[in-house]
């Protein structure tokens, strides 16, 4: 029962609105005082409690990176109510990068050194939890991986002038 200026309202049953994504129905009755005396006819009302909408931001430890270089992606998940829990699945152009990572204080990280050269669309898909809805974020501009540097070494020693020679080529990739 709630009182306002000597009159009251009775809500039946008492509500616990702590569970998100639920609809609660209850009866509302007007009363002539805060004790519930003189109750009028009941009307049915409902309240829907929704999960909070998350914001998922994604960052890279080094961008652009070199081919074969380790890059750590970080997803930060925030919401208007509390610290989100759950997992984040990092993806490269829609394909999973490793296993889902558990959020710790709203943050999850994944380190990889296996990205091919080129531009990669990196996303972080948040699983949601009891109080926070699912969500996704994308690394702004994507992750750029520079092509490997190929070094050619030429061996100039060979036979004296005016004689045929074989040219040996050796290459290696530097990371």
CSV table of C-alpha atoms in Angstrom, one decimal:
chain,number,residue,atom,x,y,z
A,1,UNK,CA,0.0,0.0,0.0
A,2,UNK,CA,1.3,3.5,-0.9
A,3,UNK,CA,-0.1,6.7,0.6
A,4,UNK,CA,-0.3,10.1,-1.0
A,5,UNK,CA,-2.1,13.0,0.8
A,6,UNK,CA,-4.1,10.8,3.0
A,7,UNK,CA,-5.3,8.5,0.2
A,8,UNK,CA,-3.7,5.2,-0.8
A,9,UNK,CA,-3.1,2.7,-3.5
A,10,UNK,CA,-2.9,-1.0,-2.9
A,11,UNK,CA,-0.8,-3.2,-5.3
A,12,UNK,CA,-1.6,-6.9,-5.1
A,13,UNK,CA,0.7,-8.9,-5.1
A,14,UNK,CA,3.8,-7.1,-3.9
A,15,UNK,CA,6.3,-6.9,-6.8
A,16,UNK,CA,10.0,-7.9,-7.0
A,17,UNK,CA,11.1,-6.1,-10.2
A,18,UNK,CA,14.7,-7.4,-10.0
A,19,UNK,CA,14.3,-10.0,-12.8
A,20,UNK,CA,14.8,-8.3,-16.2
A,21,UNK,CA,12.9,-9.3,-19.4
A,22,UNK,CA,9.8,-10.2,-17.4
A,23,UNK,CA,6.3,-8.9,-17.4
A,24,UNK,CA,4.6,-8.6,-14.0
A,25,UNK,CA,0.8,-8.2,-13.7
A,26,UNK,CA,-0.9,-6.9,-10.6
A,27,UNK,CA,-4.1,-5.4,-9.3
A,28,UNK,CA,-4.3,-1.7,-8.4
A,29,UNK,CA,-7.0,-0.4,-6.0
A,30,UNK,CA,-7.7,3.1,-4.8
A,31,UNK,CA,-8.3,3.6,-1.0
A,32,UNK,CA,-9.5,6.5,1.1
A,33,UNK,CA,-6.5,6.2,3.4
A,34,UNK,CA,-3.0,4.7,3.6
A,35,UNK,CA,-4.3,1.7,5.6
A,36,UNK,CA,-6.4,0.6,2.6
A,37,UNK,CA,-9.8,1.5,4.0
A,38,UNK,CA,-12.5,2.2,1.5
A,39,UNK,CA,-11.0,0.2,-1.3
A,40,UNK,CA,-12.5,0.9,-4.7
A,41,UNK,CA,-12.7,-1.6,-7.6
A,42,UNK,CA,-9.5,-3.2,-8.8
A,43,UNK,CA,-7.9,-2.6,-12.1
A,44,UNK,CA,-5.2,-4.9,-13.7
A,45,UNK,CA,-1.9,-3.3,-14.6
A,46,UNK,CA,1.4,-4.7,-15.8
A,47,UNK,CA,5.0,-3.6,-15.8
A,48,UNK,CA,7.7,-5.0,-18.1
A,49,UNK,CA,11.3,-4.9,-16.9
A,50,UNK,CA,13.8,-5.1,-19.8
A,51,UNK,CA,17.5,-6.1,-19.8
A,52,UNK,CA,20.0,-3.3,-20.1
A,53,UNK,CA,21.4,-2.6,-23.6
A,54,UNK,CA,25.2,-3.1,-23.7
A,55,UNK,CA,27.8,-1.0,-25.5
A,56,UNK,CA,30.6,-3.2,-26.9
A,57,UNK,CA,33.9,-1.5,-27.9
A,58,UNK,CA,36.8,-3.2,-29.6
A,59,UNK,CA,40.5,-2.1,-29.6
A,60,UNK,CA,43.8,-3.5,-31.0
A,61,UNK,CA,47.2,-3.5,-29.3
A,62,UNK,CA,48.9,-2.7,-32.5
A,63,UNK,CA,47.4,-1.5,-35.8
A,64,UNK,CA,48.6,-1.9,-38.4
A,65,UNK,CA,50.6,-5.0,-37.5
A,66,UNK,CA,53.2,-7.0,-39.4
A,67,UNK,CA,52.6,-10.5,-40.8
A,68,UNK,CA,53.2,-13.0,-38.0
A,69,UNK,CA,53.2,-10.3,-35.2
A,70,UNK,CA,51.1,-11.0,-32.1
A,71,UNK,CA,48.0,-8.7,-31.8
A,72,UNK,CA,45.8,-8.5,-28.7
A,73,UNK,CA,42.2,-7.6,-29.3
A,74,UNK,CA,40.3,-6.2,-26.3
A,75,UNK,CA,36.5,-6.0,-25.9
A,76,UNK,CA,35.0,-3.7,-23.3
A,77,UNK,CA,31.4,-4.3,-22.4
A,78,UNK,CA,29.5,-1.6,-20.4
A,79,UNK,CA,25.8,-1.2,-19.5
A,80,UNK,CA,23.7,1.2,-17.5
A,81,UNK,CA,23.2,-1.2,-14.7
A,82,UNK,CA,26.1,-3.0,-13.1
A,83,UNK,CA,29.1,-4.7,-14.6
A,84,UNK,CA,28.3,-7.2,-17.4
A,85,UNK,CA,29.3,-10.8,-17.1
A,86,UNK,CA,29.4,-13.6,-19.6
A,87,UNK,CA,31.6,-14.2,-22.7
A,88,UNK,CA,32.9,-12.5,-25.8
A,89,UNK,CA,33.5,-14.3,-29.1
A,90,UNK,CA,36.0,-12.5,-31.3
A,91,UNK,CA,35.6,-12.9,-35.0
A,92,UNK,CA,37.5,-12.2,-38.2
A,93,UNK,CA,35.1,-11.4,-41.0
A,94,UNK,CA,32.5,-13.6,-39.3
A,95,UNK,CA,34.8,-16.6,-38.6
A,96,UNK,CA,35.6,-17.4,-34.9
A,97,UNK,CA,39.0,-16.4,-33.6
A,98,UNK,CA,39.7,-19.0,-31.0
A,99,UNK,CA,37.3,-19.8,-28.2
A,100,UNK,CA,34.9,-17.4,-26.5
A,101,UNK,CA,36.7,-15.4,-23.8
A,102,UNK,CA,35.2,-14.8,-20.3
A,103,UNK,CA,34.6,-11.2,-19.3
A,104,UNK,CA,36.6,-10.0,-16.2
A,105,UNK,CA,35.4,-6.7,-14.9
A,106,UNK,CA,33.6,-6.1,-18.2
A,107,UNK,CA,36.7,-6.8,-20.3
A,108,UNK,CA,37.8,-9.8,-22.5
A,109,UNK,CA,41.0,-10.2,-24.5
A,110,UNK,CA,42.3,-12.5,-27.3
A,111,UNK,CA,45.8,-12.6,-28.6
A,112,UNK,CA,46.6,-14.0,-32.1
A,113,UNK,CA,49.6,-14.1,-34.5
A,114,UNK,CA,47.9,-16.0,-37.3
A,115,UNK,CA,46.2,-13.2,-39.3
A,116,UNK,CA,46.9,-13.2,-43.0
A,117,UNK,CA,48.1,-10.1,-44.6
A,118,UNK,CA,45.4,-7.6,-45.6
A,119,UNK,CA,42.5,-5.9,-43.9
A,120,UNK,CA,40.4,-7.8,-41.4
A,121,UNK,CA,36.9,-6.9,-40.0
A,122,UNK,CA,37.2,-7.8,-36.3
A,123,UNK,CA,34.1,-8.1,-34.3
A,124,UNK,CA,33.3,-9.0,-30.7
A,125,UNK,CA,30.0,-10.7,-30.0
A,126,UNK,CA,28.8,-10.4,-26.3
A,127,UNK,CA,26.8,-13.4,-25.0
A,128,UNK,CA,24.6,-11.3,-22.6
A,129,UNK,CA,23.8,-12.2,-19.0
A,130,UNK,CA,20.8,-12.2,-16.6
A,131,UNK,CA,20.6,-8.4,-16.6
A,132,UNK,CA,22.3,-7.3,-19.8
A,133,UNK,CA,21.1,-8.1,-23.4
A,134,UNK,CA,23.4,-9.5,-26.1
A,135,UNK,CA,25.5,-7.1,-28.2
A,136,UNK,CA,28.3,-6.7,-30.7
A,137,UNK,CA,31.0,-4.2,-31.5
A,138,UNK,CA,33.4,-3.8,-34.4
A,139,UNK,CA,37.1,-2.6,-34.5
A,140,UNK,CA,36.9,0.8,-36.2
A,141,UNK,CA,38.7,0.7,-39.5
A,142,UNK,CA,39.5,-3.0,-39.1
A,143,UNK,CA,42.8,-4.6,-38.4
A,144,UNK,CA,45.5,-4.1,-41.1
A,145,UNK,CA,48.2,-6.7,-41.4
A,146,UNK,CA,51.2,-5.7,-43.5
A,147,UNK,CA,52.4,-8.2,-46.2
A,148,UNK,CA,55.5,-10.2,-45.2
A,149,UNK,CA,58.8,-8.7,-46.4
A,150,UNK,CA,60.6,-11.0,-48.8
A,151,UNK,CA,64.3,-10.7,-49.0
A,152,UNK,CA,66.2,-12.0,-52.1
A,153,UNK,CA,69.9,-12.8,-51.6
A,154,UNK,CA,71.9,-13.0,-54.8
A,155,UNK,CA,75.2,-14.9,-54.9
A,156,UNK,CA,77.5,-13.0,-57.2
A,157,UNK,CA,80.5,-15.3,-57.1
A,158,UNK,CA,80.8,-17.5,-60.1
A,159,UNK,CA,82.9,-18.4,-63.0
A,160,UNK,CA,85.2,-16.0,-64.8
A,161,UNK,CA,83.8,-13.6,-67.3
A,162,UNK,CA,82.3,-14.9,-70.6
A,163,UNK,CA,81.4,-18.3,-69.1
A,164,UNK,CA,77.9,-19.6,-68.4
A,165,UNK,CA,76.8,-19.4,-64.8
A,166,UNK,CA,73.9,-20.6,-62.7
A,167,UNK,CA,72.1,-18.0,-60.6
A,168,UNK,CA,71.1,-19.3,-57.1
A,169,UNK,CA,68.2,-17.5,-55.4
A,170,UNK,CA,67.4,-17.9,-51.7
A,171,UNK,CA,64.7,-16.2,-50.0
A,172,UNK,CA,63.4,-15.9,-46.4
A,173,UNK,CA,60.5,-14.2,-44.8
A,174,UNK,CA,61.2,-11.6,-42.0
A,175,UNK,CA,58.6,-11.0,-39.4
